[in-house]
């Protein structure tokens, strides 16, 4: 019986256990074992020899991109004893600069240029920071001046004669109005009224119950009602017919898709389990207009346009809402899964810590939730929920982040986006490690972003996406020069809220084109 490649045992009586007294090595096995040991020793010797510093120095001696140990050791001998400390100083300098001299001359030139550019950017940032500091100091001085003027007017009011009271009150009202609309940020309000959804009967989007209307498009599905027997005057009436068709049960509408013909006015009611069905056909040759009724009532918030309409003096003369105060609004996006919610709690805790720092510009926080239903953090963290494009992402989908851009674009149109002049876009796996400085609050048209080195500036697929966008939108000015992508993402980034309001819909459109 073989117990080991080099050990043999003779069968014994009884339980056939090996007799330890008869175990031994044969001469053949001894020879094989000795050969293996010799090979191992030779391999160890060769490895030690190959990795010895002197061997490495000799191997790299003479190359231009590697200052080897041999080079350093022989530099003293080549210089001679008479050179003394001067040559030793040169060698010591080369030791210190060793990482730099390992690069090729072209790489060294690139590094030098990058260093010069970084130094220039640093100087510009310092100048911008100084200007913001000066502006803040001027604002504080003005605040003190206004307070002193108000105090003086109140004293005048106390001592004024009856005929003088009206003039003093008017002057005090002017000072109060100026102080109210100044550039000072408000105190942090964790759950403002702007987070509250509108009741269903006050929804500002009257057509939201019918979803988006798709002209020149035909949807297929299981027919619920024959269109020749359901004549409707308009696409809106056809949609309403679908919406009023009732439910099969608590979870399923009888009709989810409607298809209307503008000439015959036929209104076909259909059912499709997909909340985002693919059109059977679309294009200028298709006479039908189609739409999808959402499975649940949409959620709606007060919009900036509605505020302008209420404060304006007419439809054609809308009063623009007042400019937001100078401060920073942190906006976090999430699909609301359990892991992201755990991360969000950590992130929000760090936000609260540094927002409470004296003089902090961090005055608002909103979690933008792209999800079909409320989640556990709605009452724990300031949250606004928006309907996702991909309803299946409430449970699982390949790419839930695809809903982020549309949700952010929708949020930027709500009154909640008017709380601060700037937005810091973050994600759930971020944390704050200090309060944001004033220097990140750049003028409109400028932004601060993080550079992602893995983004290729010349990515061919994105070049095709943007070229198709410019081809479909000839009125949009194409940037000059060759195609080049900025190596930034949507987060972390800090930008003016007006810029986000204008760029958000374009972001969502480009993302949709990229996916297609």
Coordinates of C-alpha atoms in Angstrom, one line a residue:
X1 CA 0.0 0.0 0.0
X2 CA 1.4 3.4 -1.0
X3 CA 1.1 6.0 1.8
X4 CA 3.4 8.6 0.2
X5 CA 5.3 8.9 -3.1
X6 CA 8.5 8.0 -1.3
X7 CA 7.1 5.7 1.5
X8 CA 5.8 2.2 1.1
X9 CA 4.2 -0.1 3.7
X10 CA 3.8 -3.8 3.7
X11 CA 0.4 -5.3 4.3
X12 CA -0.1 -6.6 7.8
X13 CA -2.5 -8.8 9.5
X14 CA -5.7 -7.8 11.2
X15 CA -7.0 -4.4 10.3
X16 CA -4.4 -4.0 7.6
X17 CA -2.8 -1.0 9.4
X18 CA 0.8 -0.3 8.2
X19 CA 3.6 -1.8 10.3
X20 CA 5.8 1.3 11.2
X21 CA 8.8 -1.0 11.7
X22 CA 8.8 -2.0 8.0
X23 CA 8.5 1.6 6.5
X24 CA 11.6 2.8 4.8
X25 CA 13.0 4.6 1.7
X26 CA 14.2 2.6 -1.3
X27 CA 17.4 3.5 -3.1
X28 CA 15.5 4.7 -6.2
X29 CA 13.4 7.1 -4.1
X30 CA 16.5 8.4 -2.3
X31 CA 18.1 9.3 -5.6
X32 CA 14.9 11.1 -6.8
X33 CA 14.6 13.0 -3.6
X34 CA 18.2 14.1 -3.7
X35 CA 17.8 15.4 -7.3
X36 CA 14.8 17.4 -6.3
X37 CA 16.6 19.0 -3.4
X38 CA 19.5 19.9 -5.7
X39 CA 17.1 21.6 -8.2
X40 CA 15.5 23.6 -5.4
X41 CA 18.9 24.8 -4.1
X42 CA 20.0 25.8 -7.6
X43 CA 16.8 27.8 -8.2
X44 CA 17.2 29.6 -4.8
X45 CA 20.8 30.5 -5.7
X46 CA 19.8 31.8 -9.1
X47 CA 17.0 33.9 -7.7
X48 CA 19.3 35.5 -5.0
X49 CA 21.9 36.2 -7.7
X50 CA 19.4 37.8 -10.1
X51 CA 17.8 40.1 -7.4
X52 CA 21.1 41.2 -5.8
X53 CA 21.4 45.1 -6.0
X54 CA 24.8 44.9 -7.8
X55 CA 23.3 42.7 -10.5
X56 CA 20.4 45.1 -10.9
X57 CA 22.8 48.0 -11.1
X58 CA 24.9 46.4 -13.8
X59 CA 21.8 45.5 -15.8
X60 CA 20.5 49.1 -15.8
X61 CA 23.9 50.8 -16.1
X62 CA 24.0 53.1 -19.0
X63 CA 20.3 53.6 -19.6
X64 CA 18.9 57.1 -19.6
X65 CA 15.7 56.5 -17.7
X66 CA 17.1 54.8 -14.6
X67 CA 19.6 56.2 -12.2
X68 CA 20.9 52.9 -10.8
X69 CA 22.8 52.2 -7.7
X70 CA 25.9 51.5 -9.9
X71 CA 25.6 55.0 -11.3
X72 CA 25.5 56.6 -7.8
X73 CA 28.3 54.4 -6.5
X74 CA 30.7 55.1 -9.4
X75 CA 29.9 58.8 -9.6
X76 CA 32.2 59.3 -6.6
X77 CA 35.0 57.4 -8.2
X78 CA 34.7 59.2 -11.5
X79 CA 34.7 62.6 -9.8
X80 CA 37.8 61.8 -7.8
X81 CA 38.7 62.6 -4.3
X82 CA 39.7 66.2 -5.2
X83 CA 36.1 67.2 -6.1
X84 CA 35.2 66.7 -2.4
X85 CA 31.8 67.8 -1.0
X86 CA 30.7 69.6 -4.2
X87 CA 30.3 66.3 -6.2
X88 CA 28.7 64.7 -3.2
X89 CA 26.2 67.5 -3.1
X90 CA 25.4 66.9 -6.8
X91 CA 24.9 63.2 -6.1
X92 CA 22.7 64.0 -3.1
X93 CA 20.6 66.3 -5.2
X94 CA 20.2 63.6 -7.8
X95 CA 19.2 61.1 -5.1
X96 CA 16.5 63.6 -4.0
X97 CA 15.3 64.2 -7.6
X98 CA 15.5 60.5 -8.6
X99 CA 11.7 60.1 -9.2
X100 CA 11.7 63.1 -11.6
X101 CA 14.8 62.0 -13.7
X102 CA 13.2 58.6 -14.2
X103 CA 10.8 60.2 -16.8
X104 CA 11.8 60.8 -20.4
X105 CA 12.6 64.3 -21.5
X106 CA 9.1 64.7 -23.1
X107 CA 7.4 63.5 -19.9
X108 CA 9.6 65.9 -17.8
X109 CA 8.5 68.8 -20.1
X110 CA 4.8 67.8 -19.7
X111 CA 5.2 67.7 -15.9
X112 CA 6.8 71.1 -16.0
X113 CA 3.9 72.5 -18.0
X114 CA 1.4 70.9 -15.7
X115 CA 3.1 72.4 -12.7
X116 CA 3.1 75.8 -14.3
X117 CA -0.6 75.5 -15.2
X118 CA -1.5 74.3 -11.6
X119 CA 0.5 77.2 -10.1
X120 CA -1.4 79.7 -12.3
X121 CA -4.8 78.1 -11.4
X122 CA -3.8 78.3 -7.7
X123 CA -3.0 82.0 -8.1
X124 CA -6.4 82.6 -9.8
X125 CA -8.2 80.6 -7.0
X126 CA -6.4 82.7 -4.3
X127 CA -7.4 85.9 -6.1
X128 CA -11.0 84.7 -6.4
X129 CA -11.1 83.7 -2.7
X130 CA -9.7 87.1 -1.7
X131 CA -12.4 88.8 -3.8
X132 CA -15.1 86.7 -2.1
X133 CA -13.7 87.4 1.3
X134 CA -13.6 91.2 0.5
X135 CA -17.2 91.0 -0.7
X136 CA -18.3 89.2 2.5
X137 CA -16.5 91.8 4.6
X138 CA -18.3 94.5 2.7
X139 CA -21.6 92.8 3.2
X140 CA -21.0 92.5 6.9
X141 CA -20.1 96.2 7.0
X142 CA -23.3 97.1 5.1
X143 CA -25.3 94.9 7.5
X144 CA -23.9 96.8 10.4
X145 CA -24.5 100.1 8.7
X146 CA -28.2 99.2 7.9
X147 CA -28.6 98.1 11.5
X148 CA -27.3 101.4 12.8
X149 CA -29.5 103.4 10.4
X150 CA -32.5 101.4 11.5
X151 CA -31.7 102.0 15.1
X152 CA -31.3 105.8 14.4
X153 CA -34.7 105.9 12.6
X154 CA -36.4 104.1 15.5
X155 CA -35.0 106.7 17.8
X156 CA -36.3 109.4 15.5
X157 CA -39.7 107.7 15.4
X158 CA -39.9 107.7 19.2
X159 CA -39.2 111.5 19.3
X160 CA -41.0 112.5 16.1
X161 CA -44.0 114.8 16.0
X162 CA -47.3 113.4 14.5
X163 CA -46.7 115.1 11.2
X164 CA -43.2 113.6 10.9
X165 CA -44.2 110.0 11.7
X166 CA -45.1 109.0 8.1
X167 CA -41.8 110.1 6.7
X168 CA -39.8 108.2 9.3
X169 CA -41.9 105.0 8.8
X170 CA -41.3 105.1 5.1
X171 CA -37.6 105.4 5.6
X172 CA -37.6 102.5 8.0
X173 CA -39.5 100.3 5.6
X174 CA -37.0 101.0 2.8
X175 CA -34.1 99.9 5.1
X176 CA -36.0 96.8 6.1
X177 CA -36.7 95.8 2.5
X178 CA -33.1 96.3 1.5
X179 CA -31.9 94.2 4.4
X180 CA -34.4 91.4 3.6
X181 CA -33.3 91.1 -0.1
X182 CA -29.6 91.4 0.7
X183 CA -27.0 88.7 -0.2
X184 CA -27.0 87.1 3.2
X185 CA -27.9 83.4 3.4
X186 CA -30.9 82.3 5.5
X187 CA -30.7 80.0 8.4
X188 CA -30.7 76.3 7.7
X189 CA -34.3 75.0 7.6
X190 CA -34.2 71.2 7.5
X191 CA -37.8 70.5 6.2
X192 CA -39.1 73.6 4.4
X193 CA -42.5 73.9 2.8
X194 CA -41.0 73.5 -0.7
X195 CA -40.5 69.8 0.0
X196 CA -44.2 69.1 0.4
X197 CA -46.0 67.6 -2.7
X198 CA -49.1 69.3 -4.0
X199 CA -52.5 67.6 -3.3
X200 CA -53.9 65.7 -6.2
X201 CA -56.6 68.3 -6.8
X202 CA -54.0 71.1 -6.9
X203 CA -51.6 69.4 -9.3
X204 CA -50.1 72.0 -11.7
X205 CA -49.6 69.4 -14.5
X206 CA -53.1 68.7 -15.6
X207 CA -52.0 66.3 -18.3
X208 CA -49.7 64.3 -16.1
X209 CA -52.4 61.6 -15.5
X210 CA -52.2 60.8 -19.2
X211 CA -48.4 60.7 -19.3
X212 CA -46.5 62.0 -22.3
X213 CA -48.2 62.3 -25.7
X214 CA -46.3 60.9 -28.7
X215 CA -47.4 62.3 -32.0
X216 CA -46.7 60.2 -35.2
X217 CA -46.4 57.1 -33.0
X218 CA -48.4 53.9 -32.8
X219 CA -48.4 51.7 -29.7
X220 CA -49.6 48.1 -29.7
X221 CA -51.2 46.1 -26.9
X222 CA -54.1 44.0 -25.9
X223 CA -57.2 45.8 -27.2
X224 CA -59.6 46.9 -24.4
X225 CA -62.0 48.8 -26.5
X226 CA -62.4 49.0 -30.3
X227 CA -61.5 52.5 -31.6
X228 CA -64.3 52.4 -34.3
X229 CA -66.8 52.3 -31.4
X230 CA -65.0 54.9 -29.3
X231 CA -64.9 58.2 -31.2
X232 CA -63.2 61.1 -29.3
X233 CA -62.7 64.7 -30.4
X234 CA -59.1 65.1 -29.3
X235 CA -56.0 63.2 -28.1
X236 CA -56.7 64.5 -24.6
X237 CA -60.3 63.2 -24.7
X238 CA -59.0 59.8 -25.9
X239 CA -56.5 59.8 -23.0
X240 CA -59.3 60.7 -20.5
X241 CA -61.4 57.8 -22.0
X242 CA -58.5 55.4 -21.2
X243 CA -58.1 56.8 -17.7
X244 CA -61.8 56.4 -16.9
X245 CA -62.0 52.8 -18.2
X246 CA -61.6 51.5 -14.6
X247 CA -59.5 48.8 -13.1
X248 CA -59.3 45.0 -13.5
X249 CA -58.1 44.8 -9.8
X250 CA -56.4 47.0 -7.3
X251 CA -53.0 46.7 -9.0
X252 CA -54.0 46.8 -12.7
X253 CA -55.8 49.4 -14.8
X254 CA -58.0 48.1 -17.6
X255 CA -56.4 50.5 -20.1
X256 CA -52.8 51.7 -20.0
X257 CA -52.2 52.7 -23.6
X258 CA -54.4 54.9 -25.9
X259 CA -54.0 55.4 -29.7
X260 CA -55.9 58.2 -31.4
X261 CA -56.4 59.1 -35.1
X262 CA -56.7 62.8 -35.9
X263 CA -58.8 62.3 -39.0
X264 CA -61.2 59.5 -38.1
X265 CA -61.0 60.4 -34.3
X266 CA -60.9 56.7 -33.5
X267 CA -59.7 56.1 -30.0
X268 CA -58.3 52.6 -29.4
X269 CA -57.8 51.6 -25.8
X270 CA -55.2 49.0 -25.1
X271 CA -53.3 47.3 -22.2
X272 CA -49.5 46.8 -22.0
X273 CA -47.9 45.7 -18.8
X274 CA -44.7 47.6 -19.6
X275 CA -44.9 51.1 -18.1
X276 CA -42.6 52.3 -21.0
X277 CA -43.8 50.4 -24.0
X278 CA -41.8 50.5 -27.2
X279 CA -43.7 51.9 -30.2
X280 CA -44.7 49.5 -32.9
X281 CA -44.0 52.3 -35.5
X282 CA -43.2 56.0 -35.5
X283 CA -42.3 58.7 -37.9
X284 CA -43.8 61.2 -40.3
X285 CA -45.7 58.4 -42.2
X286 CA -47.6 57.3 -39.0
X287 CA -50.9 59.2 -38.6
X288 CA -51.6 58.0 -35.0
X289 CA -51.0 59.8 -31.8
X290 CA -50.4 57.6 -28.7
X291 CA -49.9 57.9 -25.0
X292 CA -49.4 55.9 -21.8
X293 CA -51.4 56.3 -18.6
X294 CA -49.2 55.9 -15.5
X295 CA -50.0 53.0 -13.2
X296 CA -50.2 55.4 -10.2
X297 CA -51.1 59.1 -9.8
X298 CA -48.0 61.2 -10.5
X299 CA -46.4 63.3 -7.7
X300 CA -46.2 67.1 -8.3
X301 CA -44.5 70.0 -6.6
X302 CA -44.9 73.8 -6.7
X303 CA -42.9 75.1 -9.7
X304 CA -41.0 78.3 -10.3
X305 CA -43.3 79.2 -13.2
X306 CA -46.3 78.9 -11.1
X307 CA -44.8 81.4 -8.6
X308 CA -44.0 83.8 -11.4
X309 CA -47.5 83.5 -12.8
X310 CA -49.1 84.3 -9.4
X311 CA -46.8 87.3 -8.7
X312 CA -47.1 88.7 -12.3
X313 CA -49.6 91.2 -13.4
X314 CA -50.7 89.2 -16.4
X315 CA -50.0 86.2 -18.7
X316 CA -47.6 88.3 -20.9
X317 CA -46.0 90.1 -17.9
X318 CA -44.7 87.6 -15.4
X319 CA -42.8 88.9 -12.5
X320 CA -39.5 87.0 -12.2
X321 CA -39.1 85.4 -8.8
X322 CA -36.6 87.1 -6.5
X323 CA -33.0 85.9 -6.9
X324 CA -32.0 83.2 -4.4
X325 CA -29.6 84.2 -1.5
X326 CA -25.9 83.5 -1.9
X327 CA -25.5 80.0 -0.3
X328 CA -24.9 76.4 -1.2
X329 CA -27.7 73.8 -1.6
X330 CA -26.5 70.2 -1.4
X331 CA -28.5 67.9 -3.7
X332 CA -28.1 64.1 -3.4
X333 CA -29.7 61.7 -5.9
X334 CA -30.8 58.1 -5.0
X335 CA -32.9 55.2 -6.2
X336 CA -33.8 54.4 -2.5
X337 CA -32.4 50.9 -2.3
X338 CA -31.3 49.6 1.2
X339 CA -27.6 50.0 0.6
X340 CA -27.9 53.5 -0.8
X341 CA -30.1 54.5 2.1
X342 CA -27.4 53.3 4.6
X343 CA -24.9 55.4 2.7
X344 CA -27.2 58.4 2.7
X345 CA -27.6 58.4 6.5
X346 CA -23.8 58.6 6.8
X347 CA -23.5 61.3 4.2
X348 CA -26.3 63.4 5.7
X349 CA -24.7 63.1 9.2
X350 CA -21.5 64.6 7.9
X351 CA -23.5 67.4 6.1
X352 CA -25.2 68.4 9.3
X353 CA -21.9 68.5 11.2
X354 CA -20.2 70.9 8.8
X355 CA -23.4 72.9 7.9
X356 CA -23.5 73.9 11.6
X357 CA -19.9 75.4 11.4
X358 CA -19.8 79.2 12.1
X359 CA -20.1 81.1 8.8
X360 CA -20.9 78.0 6.7
X361 CA -22.5 78.7 3.3
X362 CA -24.1 75.2 3.4
X363 CA -27.8 76.2 4.0
X364 CA -30.0 73.6 2.3
X365 CA -30.1 69.9 1.6
X366 CA -32.4 67.9 -0.6
X367 CA -32.4 64.2 -1.4
X368 CA -33.8 63.7 -4.9
X369 CA -35.4 60.2 -5.0
X370 CA -36.1 58.8 -8.4
X371 CA -38.5 56.0 -7.3
X372 CA -42.1 55.0 -7.9
X373 CA -43.0 55.0 -4.2
X374 CA -41.9 56.6 -0.9
X375 CA -39.2 54.9 1.1
X376 CA -38.1 54.7 4.7
X377 CA -36.1 58.0 4.6
X378 CA -38.9 60.3 3.5
X379 CA -39.4 61.7 7.0
X380 CA -35.9 61.2 8.2
X381 CA -33.9 63.1 5.5
X382 CA -35.3 66.1 3.4
X383 CA -36.5 64.3 0.3
X384 CA -38.4 65.1 -2.9
X385 CA -39.6 62.0 -4.9
X386 CA -39.9 62.0 -8.7
X387 CA -41.3 59.3 -11.0
X388 CA -38.6 57.2 -12.7
X389 CA -38.4 56.4 -16.3
X390 CA -37.7 52.7 -15.4
X391 CA -40.4 51.6 -13.0
X392 CA -38.7 48.2 -12.6
X393 CA -35.8 49.9 -10.8
X394 CA -37.9 50.0 -7.7
X395 CA -36.9 46.3 -7.3
X396 CA -34.0 45.7 -9.7
X397 CA -32.7 46.9 -13.0
X398 CA -29.4 47.1 -14.9
X399 CA -28.8 50.8 -14.7
X400 CA -30.9 52.8 -12.1
X401 CA -28.6 55.8 -12.5
X402 CA -30.2 56.5 -15.9
X403 CA -33.1 58.1 -14.0
X404 CA -30.9 60.6 -12.2
X405 CA -30.6 63.2 -14.9
X406 CA -34.4 63.5 -15.5
X407 CA -35.1 63.7 -11.7
X408 CA -32.5 66.5 -11.2
X409 CA -33.9 68.4 -14.2
X410 CA -37.4 68.2 -12.7
X411 CA -36.2 69.3 -9.3
X412 CA -34.4 72.3 -10.8
X413 CA -37.9 73.6 -11.9
X414 CA -39.4 73.5 -8.4
X415 CA -39.5 76.2 -5.8
X416 CA -37.1 74.1 -3.7
X417 CA -34.3 75.0 -6.1
X418 CA -34.8 78.7 -5.2
X419 CA -33.4 78.3 -1.7
X420 CA -29.7 79.0 -2.7
X421 CA -27.7 80.5 -5.5
X422 CA -25.5 77.4 -6.0
X423 CA -26.0 73.6 -6.0
X424 CA -23.5 71.0 -4.9
X425 CA -24.4 67.7 -6.5
X426 CA -23.3 64.7 -4.5
X427 CA -24.0 60.9 -4.4
X428 CA -24.8 58.6 -1.6
X429 CA -21.3 57.3 -1.1
X430 CA -19.8 60.7 -0.5
X431 CA -19.0 62.4 2.9
X432 CA -18.2 66.0 3.8
X433 CA -14.8 66.4 5.6
X434 CA -15.1 70.2 6.0
X435 CA -17.4 73.0 5.3
X436 CA -17.5 74.2 1.7
X437 CA -15.5 77.5 1.1
X438 CA -16.9 80.6 -0.5
X439 CA -14.4 80.1 -3.4
X440 CA -16.6 77.3 -4.9
X441 CA -19.5 79.7 -5.5
X442 CA -18.4 80.8 -8.9
X443 CA -20.3 83.3 -11.2
X444 CA -22.9 82.0 -13.7
X445 CA -21.3 80.1 -16.6
X446 CA -18.5 78.7 -14.4
X447 CA -18.4 75.6 -12.3
X448 CA -16.2 73.4 -10.1
X449 CA -16.0 69.7 -10.9
X450 CA -13.9 66.6 -10.1
X451 CA -11.6 65.3 -12.8
X452 CA -12.0 61.6 -13.6
X453 CA -8.8 60.3 -15.2
X454 CA -10.5 57.2 -16.6
X455 CA -12.9 59.3 -18.8
X456 CA -11.5 59.3 -22.4
X457 CA -11.7 62.8 -23.9
X458 CA -11.9 61.3 -27.4
X459 CA -14.4 58.5 -26.8
X460 CA -15.8 57.6 -30.2
X461 CA -19.3 56.5 -29.1
X462 CA -19.9 59.8 -27.3
X463 CA -18.6 61.7 -30.3
X464 CA -21.3 60.0 -32.4
X465 CA -23.9 60.8 -29.8
X466 CA -23.1 64.5 -29.7
X467 CA -22.8 64.8 -33.5
X468 CA -26.3 63.3 -33.9
X469 CA -27.5 65.8 -31.3
X470 CA -26.1 68.8 -33.3
X471 CA -27.4 67.4 -36.5
X472 CA -30.9 67.2 -35.0
X473 CA -30.6 70.7 -33.5
X474 CA -29.1 73.0 -36.1
X475 CA -30.0 76.0 -34.1
X476 CA -27.6 75.0 -31.3
X477 CA -24.1 76.4 -31.6
X478 CA -21.5 73.7 -31.8
X479 CA -18.3 74.3 -29.7
X480 CA -15.3 75.4 -31.8
X481 CA -12.3 73.1 -32.3
X482 CA -12.0 69.3 -32.4
X483 CA -14.2 67.1 -30.4
X484 CA -13.1 66.7 -26.8
X485 CA -15.1 65.6 -23.7
X486 CA -14.6 67.2 -20.4
X487 CA -13.3 64.6 -17.9
X488 CA -15.9 65.4 -15.3
X489 CA -19.2 63.8 -14.1
X490 CA -22.3 65.3 -12.6
X491 CA -20.9 64.7 -9.1
X492 CA -19.2 66.0 -7.3
X493 CA -19.7 69.4 -8.9
X494 CA -20.8 72.8 -7.8
X495 CA -22.5 75.2 -10.2
X496 CA -25.0 78.1 -10.3
X497 CA -28.6 76.9 -9.9
X498 CA -29.6 78.9 -13.1
X499 CA -27.0 77.0 -15.1
X500 CA -28.3 73.7 -13.8
X501 CA -31.9 74.7 -14.6
X502 CA -30.8 75.4 -18.3
X503 CA -28.5 72.4 -18.6
X504 CA -30.6 69.7 -16.8
X505 CA -32.9 68.9 -19.7
X506 CA -30.0 68.7 -22.1
X507 CA -28.2 66.3 -19.7
X508 CA -31.3 64.1 -19.6
X509 CA -31.6 64.2 -23.5
X510 CA -27.9 63.3 -24.1
X511 CA -28.1 60.5 -21.6
X512 CA -31.2 59.1 -23.4
X513 CA -29.3 59.3 -26.7
X514 CA -26.3 57.6 -25.1
X515 CA -28.4 54.6 -23.9
X516 CA -30.1 54.2 -27.3

